[in-house]
Amino acid sequence: MRKEFMRLEEIHAAEIEKERKRAMSVESKLARQLETETKSELKSAKKSPLGSFSSHDSDSSGHSNPLEAIRKRRHDVSTLETRKTKRLLLTQLQDIEMEQLRQYIRLQQKAAEEITSLLLRQHTELENLEINQLKRIQDLRINQLQSQHEAEMENLHQYFKRIEVGLQKRHCEETKNLPKYLKQKELQIRKQFRDAARIQKKQFKLLREERLKAARRTSELGSSPFSGASESCPSSGLMSSNPNNCSDSVDLQGQFVIHLQDERQILENLKLEEKRKQADLEAQYNKSISELHERQNDKVETTHARENKEFKESRVEGVKILSNFQEKQRRDMLKQHQRQREDLENRIRARKESLEAAMKKNAESTKEESRRKTRRLMERHAEALRAFDIETANLGIDNAAVVGASARISGSSGVSGGSSSSSTSFSSSSGQRPSDWRHSRAEFLPS
């Protein structure tokens, strides 16, 4: 755009220079034409008899002759025509300046429109870029979060799988080691049974001895009178041979036999009782062993079932907790993404409003500057015309005739500033550019 302004300025400068040369050519041509007409009229006047006679009379009488009148009239006509032409050329230059200013303003408006379009296109592209970039970033975050959640869930399943494998392995080992454990417990119980049987045997042995002693004491207490008689029997046998003493000894022997039978019966009863107690004790320990087997089997099965149930519940609870946590993370991220989109939309909206306000302000300032420059140029043109009219009046020429004639000539000749395309103005007297016209261009040059 700067090149277009520079090219337009060069074109305007060339056209103004061309117009200046044309004006000088028109003025010189008009001057030559008027001078030729004056000489021709004077020559015709001199050739006429009235003219020669009048010339001799003028020398004698001292009054102005017709030649002087012709010269004066031609001088007035030349001055009037020159002022008309100069005013016409001045108005043409002013029209050209005005048209150049309009062209410059149109170019300036075009540049402003292009800048506005460029800014709007840049804003749209930046908006699309920011939206696409935010969308890509959010998609990457969503994908990363999804991959993270999948990895976390996979790790959790692997963790529970390891726990399940370890639990199954421990259950298998416990099931495998259960017979050995039961065997050890059974051996301990059988050892306790043997110890109890040995203690019971000792107790029965002591009980047998106690009962034998008691039976012997009882038999001794019952046979004590007979023993005294038997002791006196030999001594009495020495003294006399009484036959009743022999019968008493026979009774003692019978009692001794009965006592032996009682001891034998006691021993048999104790042995039967010992066998019964031993059988009861063995049955009790066998029952304890069977109950131990049943209790341990039930305990192992119950424990395994309870641990499996707890493991399944903990796995479901762990997956549920992780799923809820991941869902919360996902919701939080979606809310954050929504806030980011809203913030971006607000920033874009604020930037667009600021851009539109700046463009509106720039357009208003451009229009105001254009109106100011147009008004200043029109004032300068009016001032130049007033100065020209004052100068014309000082020369003793009727301004109405000059203005009316220049207007008629301008309308009939069709010369106007609309056909030119330059942007530099001339002053009213010298046809030069005004001092503030060039810097007014620089104000609108694009940076």
GROMACS .gro file of C-alpha atoms in nm:
model
  447
    1MET     CA    1   0.000   0.000   0.000
    2ARG     CA    2   0.290   0.239   0.065
    3LYS     CA    3   0.403   0.183  -0.294
    4GLU     CA    4   0.057   0.278  -0.418
    5PHE     CA    5   0.071   0.602  -0.220
    6MET     CA    6   0.417   0.680  -0.355
    7ARG     CA    7   0.308   0.596  -0.709
    8LEU     CA    8  -0.003   0.813  -0.671
    9GLU     CA    9   0.209   1.100  -0.542
   10GLU     CA   10   0.445   1.068  -0.838
   11ILE     CA   11   0.151   1.063  -1.081
   12HIS     CA   12  -0.002   1.367  -0.914
   13ALA     CA   13   0.328   1.554  -0.919
   14ALA     CA   14   0.371   1.477  -1.288
   15GLU     CA   15   0.019   1.588  -1.370
   16ILE     CA   16   0.057   1.908  -1.168
   17GLU     CA   17   0.381   1.984  -1.347
   18LYS     CA   18   0.210   1.914  -1.676
   19GLU     CA   19  -0.081   2.139  -1.580
   20ARG     CA   20   0.159   2.414  -1.474
   21LYS     CA   21   0.340   2.396  -1.803
   22ARG     CA   22   0.009   2.395  -1.986
   23ALA     CA   23  -0.102   2.702  -1.789
   24MET     CA   24   0.221   2.881  -1.873
   25SER     CA   25   0.177   2.783  -2.236
   26VAL     CA   26  -0.182   2.907  -2.238
   27GLU     CA   27  -0.081   3.236  -2.077
   28SER     CA   28   0.208   3.290  -2.318
   29LYS     CA   29  -0.011   3.193  -2.613
   30LEU     CA   30  -0.283   3.430  -2.495
   31ALA     CA   31  -0.030   3.706  -2.446
   32ARG     CA   32   0.107   3.655  -2.797
   33GLN     CA   33  -0.244   3.642  -2.939
   34LEU     CA   34  -0.347   3.959  -2.763
   35GLU     CA   35  -0.027   4.131  -2.869
   36THR     CA   36  -0.082   4.020  -3.227
   37GLU     CA   37  -0.439   4.146  -3.222
   38THR     CA   38  -0.323   4.476  -3.073
   39LYS     CA   39  -0.055   4.520  -3.337
   40SER     CA   40  -0.297   4.427  -3.612
   41GLU     CA   41  -0.556   4.672  -3.490
   42LEU     CA   42  -0.297   4.947  -3.451
   43LYS     CA   43  -0.164   4.873  -3.797
   44SER     CA   44  -0.513   4.891  -3.942
   45ALA     CA   45  -0.576   5.215  -3.760
   46LYS     CA   46  -0.254   5.368  -3.888
   47LYS     CA   47  -0.337   5.273  -4.245
   48SER     CA   48  -0.673   5.441  -4.232
   49PRO     CA   49  -0.689   5.816  -4.329
   50LEU     CA   50  -0.860   5.897  -4.004
   51GLY     CA   51  -0.579   5.746  -3.817
   52SER     CA   52  -0.304   5.944  -3.995
   53PHE     CA   53  -0.497   6.268  -3.966
   54SER     CA   54  -0.567   6.209  -3.610
   55SER     CA   55  -0.198   6.152  -3.551
   56HIS     CA   56  -0.109   6.496  -3.695
   57ASP     CA   57  -0.385   6.659  -3.497
   58SER     CA   58  -0.269   6.498  -3.182
   59ASP     CA   59   0.068   6.666  -3.215
   60SER     CA   60  -0.085   7.009  -3.251
   61SER     CA   61  -0.376   6.995  -3.013
   62GLY     CA   62  -0.220   6.780  -2.736
   63HIS     CA   63  -0.530   6.559  -2.705
   64SER     CA   64  -0.516   6.175  -2.724
   65ASN     CA   65  -0.547   6.040  -3.067
   66PRO     CA   66  -0.733   5.719  -3.170
   67LEU     CA   67  -0.414   5.511  -3.158
   68GLU     CA   68  -0.370   5.585  -2.794
   69ALA     CA   69  -0.732   5.502  -2.739
   70ILE     CA   70  -0.681   5.177  -2.925
   71ARG     CA   71  -0.371   5.100  -2.720
   72LYS     CA   72  -0.554   5.180  -2.399
   73ARG     CA   73  -0.854   4.973  -2.503
   74ARG     CA   74  -0.635   4.682  -2.610
   75HIS     CA   75  -0.444   4.710  -2.284
   76ASP     CA   76  -0.766   4.689  -2.088
   77VAL     CA   77  -0.887   4.400  -2.301
   78SER     CA   78  -0.554   4.221  -2.262
   79THR     CA   79  -0.556   4.274  -1.889
   80LEU     CA   80  -0.916   4.154  -1.863
   81GLU     CA   81  -0.852   3.847  -2.079
   82THR     CA   82  -0.534   3.771  -1.888
   83ARG     CA   83  -0.714   3.796  -1.555
   84LYS     CA   84  -0.995   3.583  -1.691
   85THR     CA   85  -0.753   3.320  -1.811
   86LYS     CA   86  -0.551   3.326  -1.489
   87ARG     CA   87  -0.867   3.294  -1.281
   88LEU     CA   88  -0.986   3.014  -1.504
   89LEU     CA   89  -0.651   2.838  -1.472
   90LEU     CA   90  -0.659   2.899  -1.097
   91THR     CA   91  -1.005   2.743  -1.065
   92GLN     CA   92  -0.894   2.453  -1.284
   93LEU     CA   93  -0.592   2.399  -1.061
   94GLN     CA   94  -0.815   2.416  -0.757
   95ASP     CA   95  -1.051   2.163  -0.912
   96ILE     CA   96  -0.753   1.940  -0.986
   97GLU     CA   97  -0.631   1.976  -0.627
   98MET     CA   98  -0.977   1.890  -0.497
   99GLU     CA   99  -1.000   1.588  -0.725
  100GLN     CA  100  -0.651   1.481  -0.620
  101LEU     CA  101  -0.753   1.512  -0.257
  102ARG     CA  102  -1.063   1.302  -0.329
  103GLN     CA  103  -0.846   1.042  -0.501
  104TYR     CA  104  -0.608   1.044  -0.206
  105ILE     CA  105  -0.898   1.011   0.038
  106ARG     CA  106  -1.043   0.724  -0.168
  107LEU     CA  107  -0.703   0.553  -0.168
  108GLN     CA  108  -0.675   0.619   0.201
  109GLN     CA  109  -1.022   0.470   0.258
  110LYS     CA  110  -0.926   0.174   0.042
  111ALA     CA  111  -0.611   0.127   0.250
  112ALA     CA  112  -0.816   0.155   0.569
  113GLU     CA  113  -1.065  -0.099   0.433
  114GLU     CA  114  -0.782  -0.334   0.336
  115ILE     CA  115  -0.625  -0.293   0.679
  116THR     CA  116  -0.965  -0.355   0.838
  117SER     CA  117  -1.019  -0.661   0.621
  118LEU     CA  118  -0.667  -0.780   0.702
  119LEU     CA  119  -0.724  -0.731   1.074
  120LEU     CA  120  -1.058  -0.911   1.059
  121ARG     CA  121  -0.906  -1.196   0.858
  122GLN     CA  122  -0.615  -1.210   1.099
  123HIS     CA  123  -0.859  -1.212   1.391
  124THR     CA  124  -1.059  -1.494   1.230
  125GLU     CA  125  -0.746  -1.697   1.155
  126LEU     CA  126  -0.614  -1.637   1.505
  127GLU     CA  127  -0.951  -1.738   1.648
  128ASN     CA  128  -0.954  -2.061   1.444
  129LEU     CA  129  -0.593  -2.126   1.540
  130GLU     CA  130  -0.659  -2.075   1.910
  131ILE     CA  131  -0.976  -2.287   1.901
  132ASN     CA  132  -0.805  -2.569   1.709
  133GLN     CA  133  -0.500  -2.554   1.934
  134LEU     CA  134  -0.715  -2.566   2.247
  135LYS     CA  135  -0.917  -2.853   2.097
  136ARG     CA  136  -0.600  -3.049   2.014
  137ILE     CA  137  -0.459  -2.987   2.361
  138GLN     CA  138  -0.784  -3.095   2.525
  139ASP     CA  139  -0.804  -3.404   2.302
  140LEU     CA  140  -0.448  -3.492   2.398
  141ARG     CA  141  -0.532  -3.450   2.766
  142ILE     CA  142  -0.845  -3.663   2.730
  143ASN     CA  143  -0.650  -3.935   2.548
  144GLN     CA  144  -0.371  -3.918   2.804
  145LEU     CA  145  -0.622  -3.938   3.089
  146GLN     CA  146  -0.798  -4.230   2.920
  147SER     CA  147  -0.466  -4.411   2.873
  148GLN     CA  148  -0.379  -4.339   3.235
  149HIS     CA  149  -0.714  -4.474   3.350
  150GLU     CA  150  -0.674  -4.786   3.138
  151ALA     CA  151  -0.323  -4.840   3.279
  152GLU     CA  152  -0.450  -4.786   3.635
  153MET     CA  153  -0.737  -5.030   3.583
  154GLU     CA  154  -0.502  -5.283   3.423
  155ASN     CA  155  -0.257  -5.247   3.713
  156LEU     CA  156  -0.544  -5.290   3.961
  157HIS     CA  157  -0.662  -5.607   3.784
  158GLN     CA  158  -0.305  -5.739   3.778
  159TYR     CA  159  -0.271  -5.658   4.148
  160PHE     CA  160  -0.591  -5.846   4.231
  161LYS     CA  161  -0.482  -6.126   3.999
  162ARG     CA  162  -0.157  -6.161   4.193
  163ILE     CA  163  -0.350  -6.157   4.519
  164GLU     CA  164  -0.591  -6.420   4.384
  165VAL     CA  165  -0.306  -6.639   4.264
  166GLY     CA  166  -0.134  -6.603   4.601
  167LEU     CA  167  -0.458  -6.681   4.784
  168GLN     CA  168  -0.525  -6.986   4.569
  169LYS     CA  169  -0.166  -7.099   4.617
  170ARG     CA  170  -0.197  -7.058   4.993
  171HIS     CA  171  -0.529  -7.244   4.991
  172CYS     CA  172  -0.374  -7.525   4.789
  173GLU     CA  173  -0.080  -7.541   5.027
  174GLU     CA  174  -0.314  -7.541   5.327
  175THR     CA  175  -0.527  -7.813   5.166
  176LYS     CA  176  -0.215  -8.006   5.077
  177ASN     CA  177  -0.065  -7.966   5.423
  178LEU     CA  178  -0.393  -8.045   5.601
  179PRO     CA  179  -0.337  -8.427   5.615
  180LYS     CA  180   0.011  -8.371   5.750
  181TYR     CA  181  -0.122  -8.127   6.006
  182LEU     CA  182  -0.399  -8.369   6.100
  183LYS     CA  183  -0.145  -8.648   6.121
  184GLN     CA  184   0.065  -8.442   6.359
  185LYS     CA  185  -0.239  -8.359   6.568
  186GLU     CA  186  -0.343  -8.725   6.563
  187LEU     CA  187   0.003  -8.828   6.677
  188GLN     CA  188  -0.016  -8.572   6.955
  189ILE     CA  189  -0.358  -8.704   7.058
  190ARG     CA  190  -0.236  -9.065   7.045
  191LYS     CA  191   0.064  -8.967   7.251
  192GLN     CA  192  -0.170  -8.806   7.499
  193PHE     CA  193  -0.376  -9.127   7.486
  194ARG     CA  194  -0.073  -9.342   7.558
  195ASP     CA  195   0.029  -9.114   7.840
  196ALA     CA  196  -0.322  -9.125   7.980
  197ALA     CA  197  -0.334  -9.505   7.939
  198ARG     CA  198   0.000  -9.540   8.114
  199ILE     CA  199  -0.115  -9.316   8.395
  200GLN     CA  200  -0.442  -9.508   8.415
  201LYS     CA  201  -0.247  -9.835   8.427
  202LYS     CA  202  -0.039  -9.704   8.712
  203GLN     CA  203  -0.351  -9.588   8.888
  204PHE     CA  204  -0.511  -9.931   8.849
  205LYS     CA  205  -0.192 -10.094   8.973
  206LEU     CA  206  -0.199  -9.876   9.280
  207LEU     CA  207  -0.571  -9.943   9.317
  208ARG     CA  208  -0.508 -10.318   9.291
  209GLU     CA  209  -0.243 -10.303   9.557
  210GLU     CA  210  -0.469 -10.096   9.780
  211ARG     CA  211  -0.760 -10.335   9.736
  212LEU     CA  212  -0.537 -10.638   9.796
  213LYS     CA  213  -0.405 -10.480  10.108
  214ALA     CA  214  -0.756 -10.400  10.220
  215ALA     CA  215  -0.869 -10.754  10.149
  216ARG     CA  216  -0.573 -10.897  10.337
  217ARG     CA  217  -0.638 -10.673  10.631
  218THR     CA  218  -0.999 -10.782  10.630
  219SER     CA  219  -0.904 -11.151  10.614
  220GLU     CA  220  -0.646 -11.109  10.889
  221LEU     CA  221  -0.898 -10.942  11.115
  222GLY     CA  222  -1.149 -11.225  11.053
  223SER     CA  223  -0.901 -11.514  11.121
  224SER     CA  224  -0.720 -11.381  11.431
  225PRO     CA  225  -0.902 -11.611  11.706
  226PHE     CA  226  -0.832 -11.918  11.505
  227SER     CA  227  -0.474 -11.832  11.479
  228GLY     CA  228  -0.444 -11.819  11.864
  229ALA     CA  229  -0.594 -12.161  11.895
  230SER     CA  230  -0.371 -12.300  11.635
  231GLU     CA  231  -0.074 -12.166  11.815
  232SER     CA  232  -0.186 -12.337  12.135
  233CYS     CA  233  -0.260 -12.657  11.958
  234PRO     CA  234   0.092 -12.786  11.941
  235SER     CA  235   0.164 -12.706  12.298
  236SER     CA  236  -0.151 -12.870  12.408
  237GLY     CA  237  -0.071 -13.162  12.185
  238LEU     CA  238   0.232 -13.209  12.387
  239MET     CA  239   0.033 -13.212  12.695
  240SER     CA  240  -0.264 -13.413  12.572
  241SER     CA  241  -0.378 -13.553  12.243
  242ASN     CA  242  -0.723 -13.382  12.211
  243PRO     CA  243  -0.883 -13.454  11.869
  244ASN     CA  244  -1.076 -13.113  11.851
  245ASN     CA  245  -0.758 -12.921  11.783
  246CYS     CA  246  -0.704 -13.095  11.451
  247SER     CA  247  -1.045 -12.989  11.323
  248ASP     CA  248  -0.966 -12.622  11.392
  249SER     CA  249  -0.657 -12.636  11.175
  250VAL     CA  250  -0.863 -12.772  10.892
  251ASP     CA  251  -1.100 -12.475  10.922
  252LEU     CA  252  -0.809 -12.234  10.902
  253GLN     CA  253  -0.692 -12.388  10.582
  254GLY     CA  254  -1.038 -12.352  10.433
  255GLN     CA  255  -1.051 -11.987  10.523
  256PHE     CA  256  -0.712 -11.930  10.362
  257VAL     CA  257  -0.836 -12.086  10.042
  258ILE     CA  258  -1.142 -11.862  10.048
  259HIS     CA  259  -0.917 -11.561  10.101
  260LEU     CA  260  -0.710 -11.654   9.796
  261GLN     CA  261  -1.024 -11.691   9.587
  262ASP     CA  262  -1.141 -11.346   9.697
  263GLU     CA  263  -0.810 -11.191   9.594
  264ARG     CA  264  -0.831 -11.362   9.259
  265GLN     CA  265  -1.183 -11.231   9.213
  266ILE     CA  266  -1.068 -10.881   9.306
  267LEU     CA  267  -0.786 -10.899   9.053
  268GLU     CA  268  -1.021 -11.018   8.781
  269ASN     CA  269  -1.268 -10.741   8.858
  270LEU     CA  270  -0.992 -10.482   8.852
  271LYS     CA  271  -0.863 -10.619   8.525
  272LEU     CA  272  -1.209 -10.605   8.371
  273GLU     CA  273  -1.259 -10.254   8.499
  274GLU     CA  274  -0.917 -10.154   8.367
  275LYS     CA  275  -0.999 -10.294   8.025
  276ARG     CA  276  -1.332 -10.113   8.024
  277LYS     CA  277  -1.169  -9.785   8.127
  278GLN     CA  278  -0.901  -9.837   7.867
  279ALA     CA  279  -1.165  -9.901   7.600
  280ASP     CA  280  -1.359  -9.591   7.707
  281LEU     CA  281  -1.044  -9.382   7.701
  282GLU     CA  282  -0.949  -9.513   7.358
  283ALA     CA  283  -1.300  -9.449   7.226
  284GLN     CA  284  -1.287  -9.097   7.368
  285TYR     CA  285  -0.954  -9.024   7.200
  286ASN     CA  286  -1.069  -9.180   6.874
  287LYS     CA  287  -1.375  -8.958   6.888
  288SER     CA  288  -1.150  -8.659   6.952
  289ILE     CA  289  -0.942  -8.754   6.648
  290SER     CA  290  -1.249  -8.789   6.424
  291GLU     CA  291  -1.389  -8.461   6.557
  292LEU     CA  292  -1.052  -8.297   6.492
  293HIS     CA  293  -1.056  -8.423   6.134
  294GLU     CA  294  -1.410  -8.304   6.079
  295ARG     CA  295  -1.354  -7.973   6.256
  296GLN     CA  296  -1.032  -7.896   6.070
  297ASN     CA  297  -1.184  -7.985   5.732
  298ASP     CA  298  -1.486  -7.766   5.802
  299LYS     CA  299  -1.262  -7.490   5.934
  300VAL     CA  300  -1.038  -7.498   5.626
  301GLU     CA  301  -1.332  -7.500   5.388
  302THR     CA  302  -1.508  -7.221   5.578
  303THR     CA  303  -1.190  -7.015   5.597
  304HIS     CA  304  -1.121  -7.061   5.229
  305ALA     CA  305  -1.477  -6.970   5.135
  306ARG     CA  306  -1.469  -6.666   5.363
  307GLU     CA  307  -1.134  -6.549   5.227
  308ASN     CA  308  -1.252  -6.599   4.868
  309LYS     CA  309  -1.567  -6.404   4.943
  310GLU     CA  310  -1.372  -6.125   5.112
  311PHE     CA  311  -1.130  -6.117   4.820
  312LYS     CA  312  -1.411  -6.090   4.566
  313GLU     CA  313  -1.579  -5.817   4.770
  314SER     CA  314  -1.251  -5.628   4.807
  315ARG     CA  315  -1.186  -5.662   4.433
  316VAL     CA  316  -1.533  -5.531   4.347
  317GLU     CA  317  -1.494  -5.251   4.601
  318GLY     CA  318  -1.147  -5.161   4.471
  319VAL     CA  319  -1.267  -5.152   4.110
  320LYS     CA  320  -1.568  -4.944   4.215
  321ILE     CA  321  -1.353  -4.696   4.409
  322LEU     CA  322  -1.107  -4.663   4.123
  323SER     CA  323  -1.389  -4.624   3.870
  324ASN     CA  324  -1.553  -4.352   4.080
  325PHE     CA  325  -1.220  -4.174   4.122
  326GLN     CA  326  -1.148  -4.193   3.750
  327GLU     CA  327  -1.498  -4.072   3.668
  328LYS     CA  328  -1.448  -3.778   3.906
  329GLN     CA  329  -1.116  -3.699   3.738
  330ARG     CA  330  -1.284  -3.713   3.398
  331ARG     CA  331  -1.569  -3.486   3.510
  332ASP     CA  332  -1.323  -3.240   3.662
  333MET     CA  333  -1.120  -3.236   3.342
  334LEU     CA  334  -1.433  -3.183   3.131
  335LYS     CA  335  -1.536  -2.895   3.358
  336GLN     CA  336  -1.187  -2.749   3.327
  337HIS     CA  337  -1.203  -2.783   2.949
  338GLN     CA  338  -1.542  -2.611   2.949
  339ARG     CA  339  -1.400  -2.325   3.157
  340GLN     CA  340  -1.103  -2.299   2.922
  341ARG     CA  341  -1.335  -2.284   2.619
  342GLU     CA  342  -1.549  -2.018   2.787
  343ASP     CA  343  -1.239  -1.816   2.881
  344LEU     CA  344  -1.112  -1.843   2.525
  345GLU     CA  345  -1.449  -1.736   2.386
  346ASN     CA  346  -1.455  -1.441   2.624
  347ARG     CA  347  -1.101  -1.342   2.524
  348ILE     CA  348  -1.188  -1.372   2.155
  349ARG     CA  349  -1.508  -1.173   2.206
  350ALA     CA  350  -1.325  -0.903   2.402
  351ARG     CA  351  -1.047  -0.890   2.143
  352LYS     CA  352  -1.300  -0.863   1.860
  353GLU     CA  353  -1.492  -0.589   2.041
  354SER     CA  354  -1.168  -0.402   2.106
  355LEU     CA  355  -1.067  -0.448   1.743
  356GLU     CA  356  -1.405  -0.329   1.617
  357ALA     CA  357  -1.393  -0.030   1.852
  358ALA     CA  358  -1.040   0.053   1.733
  359MET     CA  359  -1.145   0.017   1.368
  360LYS     CA  360  -1.452   0.232   1.428
  361LYS     CA  361  -1.243   0.494   1.602
  362ASN     CA  362  -0.984   0.481   1.324
  363ALA     CA  363  -1.257   0.512   1.060
  364GLU     CA  364  -1.410   0.808   1.241
  365SER     CA  365  -1.071   0.973   1.282
  366THR     CA  366  -0.998   0.908   0.914
  367LYS     CA  367  -1.329   1.062   0.810
  368GLU     CA  368  -1.272   1.356   1.042
  369GLU     CA  369  -0.921   1.404   0.903
  370SER     CA  370  -1.058   1.384   0.549
  371ARG     CA  371  -1.325   1.642   0.628
  372ARG     CA  372  -1.067   1.862   0.798
  373LYS     CA  373  -0.830   1.845   0.501
  374THR     CA  374  -1.116   1.904   0.257
  375ARG     CA  375  -1.239   2.200   0.460
  376ARG     CA  376  -0.887   2.341   0.489
  377LEU     CA  377  -0.828   2.300   0.116
  378MET     CA  378  -1.160   2.467   0.036
  379GLU     CA  379  -1.074   2.753   0.271
  380ARG     CA  380  -0.736   2.788   0.105
  381HIS     CA  381  -0.900   2.788  -0.237
  382ALA     CA  382  -1.152   3.048  -0.126
  383GLU     CA  383  -0.874   3.261   0.021
  384ALA     CA  384  -0.676   3.231  -0.302
  385LEU     CA  385  -0.980   3.336  -0.505
  386ARG     CA  386  -1.045   3.629  -0.271
  387ALA     CA  387  -0.683   3.740  -0.300
  388PHE     CA  388  -0.704   3.707  -0.677
  389ASP     CA  389  -1.028   3.909  -0.686
  390ILE     CA  390  -0.875   4.180  -0.464
  391GLU     CA  391  -0.576   4.197  -0.693
  392THR     CA  392  -0.813   4.219  -0.992
  393ALA     CA  393  -1.008   4.499  -0.823
  394ASN     CA  394  -0.687   4.685  -0.750
  395LEU     CA  395  -0.612   4.672  -1.121
  396GLY     CA  396  -0.942   4.849  -1.184
  397ILE     CA  397  -1.115   4.551  -1.342
  398ASP     CA  398  -1.469   4.454  -1.265
  399ASN     CA  399  -1.464   4.124  -1.071
  400ALA     CA  400  -1.814   4.036  -1.187
  401ALA     CA  401  -1.703   4.040  -1.548
  402VAL     CA  402  -1.395   3.831  -1.470
  403VAL     CA  403  -1.585   3.582  -1.254
  404GLY     CA  404  -1.877   3.552  -1.496
  405ALA     CA  405  -1.652   3.519  -1.796
  406SER     CA  406  -1.427   3.263  -1.628
  407ALA     CA  407  -1.732   3.065  -1.523
  408ARG     CA  408  -1.875   3.073  -1.878
  409ILE     CA  409  -1.539   2.978  -2.024
  410SER     CA  410  -1.497   2.697  -1.770
  411GLY     CA  411  -1.843   2.561  -1.844
  412SER     CA  412  -1.804   2.582  -2.220
  413SER     CA  413  -1.449   2.452  -2.241
  414GLY     CA  414  -1.524   2.145  -2.027
  415VAL     CA  415  -1.193   2.173  -1.846
  416SER     CA  416  -1.235   2.040  -1.492
  417GLY     CA  417  -1.032   1.884  -1.218
  418GLY     CA  418  -1.228   1.561  -1.241
  419SER     CA  419  -1.030   1.452  -1.546
  420SER     CA  420  -0.698   1.472  -1.365
  421SER     CA  421  -0.561   1.242  -1.100
  422SER     CA  422  -0.307   1.440  -0.901
  423SER     CA  423  -0.300   1.543  -0.536
  424THR     CA  424  -0.077   1.854  -0.505
  425SER     CA  425  -0.220   2.208  -0.479
  426PHE     CA  426  -0.092   2.545  -0.606
  427SER     CA  427  -0.116   2.882  -0.448
  428SER     CA  428  -0.332   3.150  -0.604
  429SER     CA  429  -0.055   3.371  -0.736
  430SER     CA  430   0.245   3.154  -0.818
  431GLY     CA  431   0.082   2.816  -0.892
  432GLN     CA  432   0.308   2.643  -0.635
  433ARG     CA  433   0.208   2.368  -0.388
  434PRO     CA  434   0.097   2.476  -0.038
  435SER     CA  435   0.343   2.417   0.241
  436ASP     CA  436   0.114   2.188   0.444
  437TRP     CA  437  -0.017   1.968   0.161
  438ARG     CA  438   0.277   1.728   0.147
  439HIS     CA  439   0.286   1.655   0.520
  440SER     CA  440  -0.088   1.590   0.511
  441ARG     CA  441  -0.008   1.304   0.272
  442ALA     CA  442   0.248   1.158   0.508
  443GLU     CA  443  -0.011   1.139   0.783
  444PHE     CA  444  -0.202   0.873   0.585
  445LEU     CA  445   0.089   0.673   0.455
  446PRO     CA  446   0.080   0.319   0.596
  447SER     CA  447   0.350   0.238   0.844
   0.00000   0.00000   0.00000
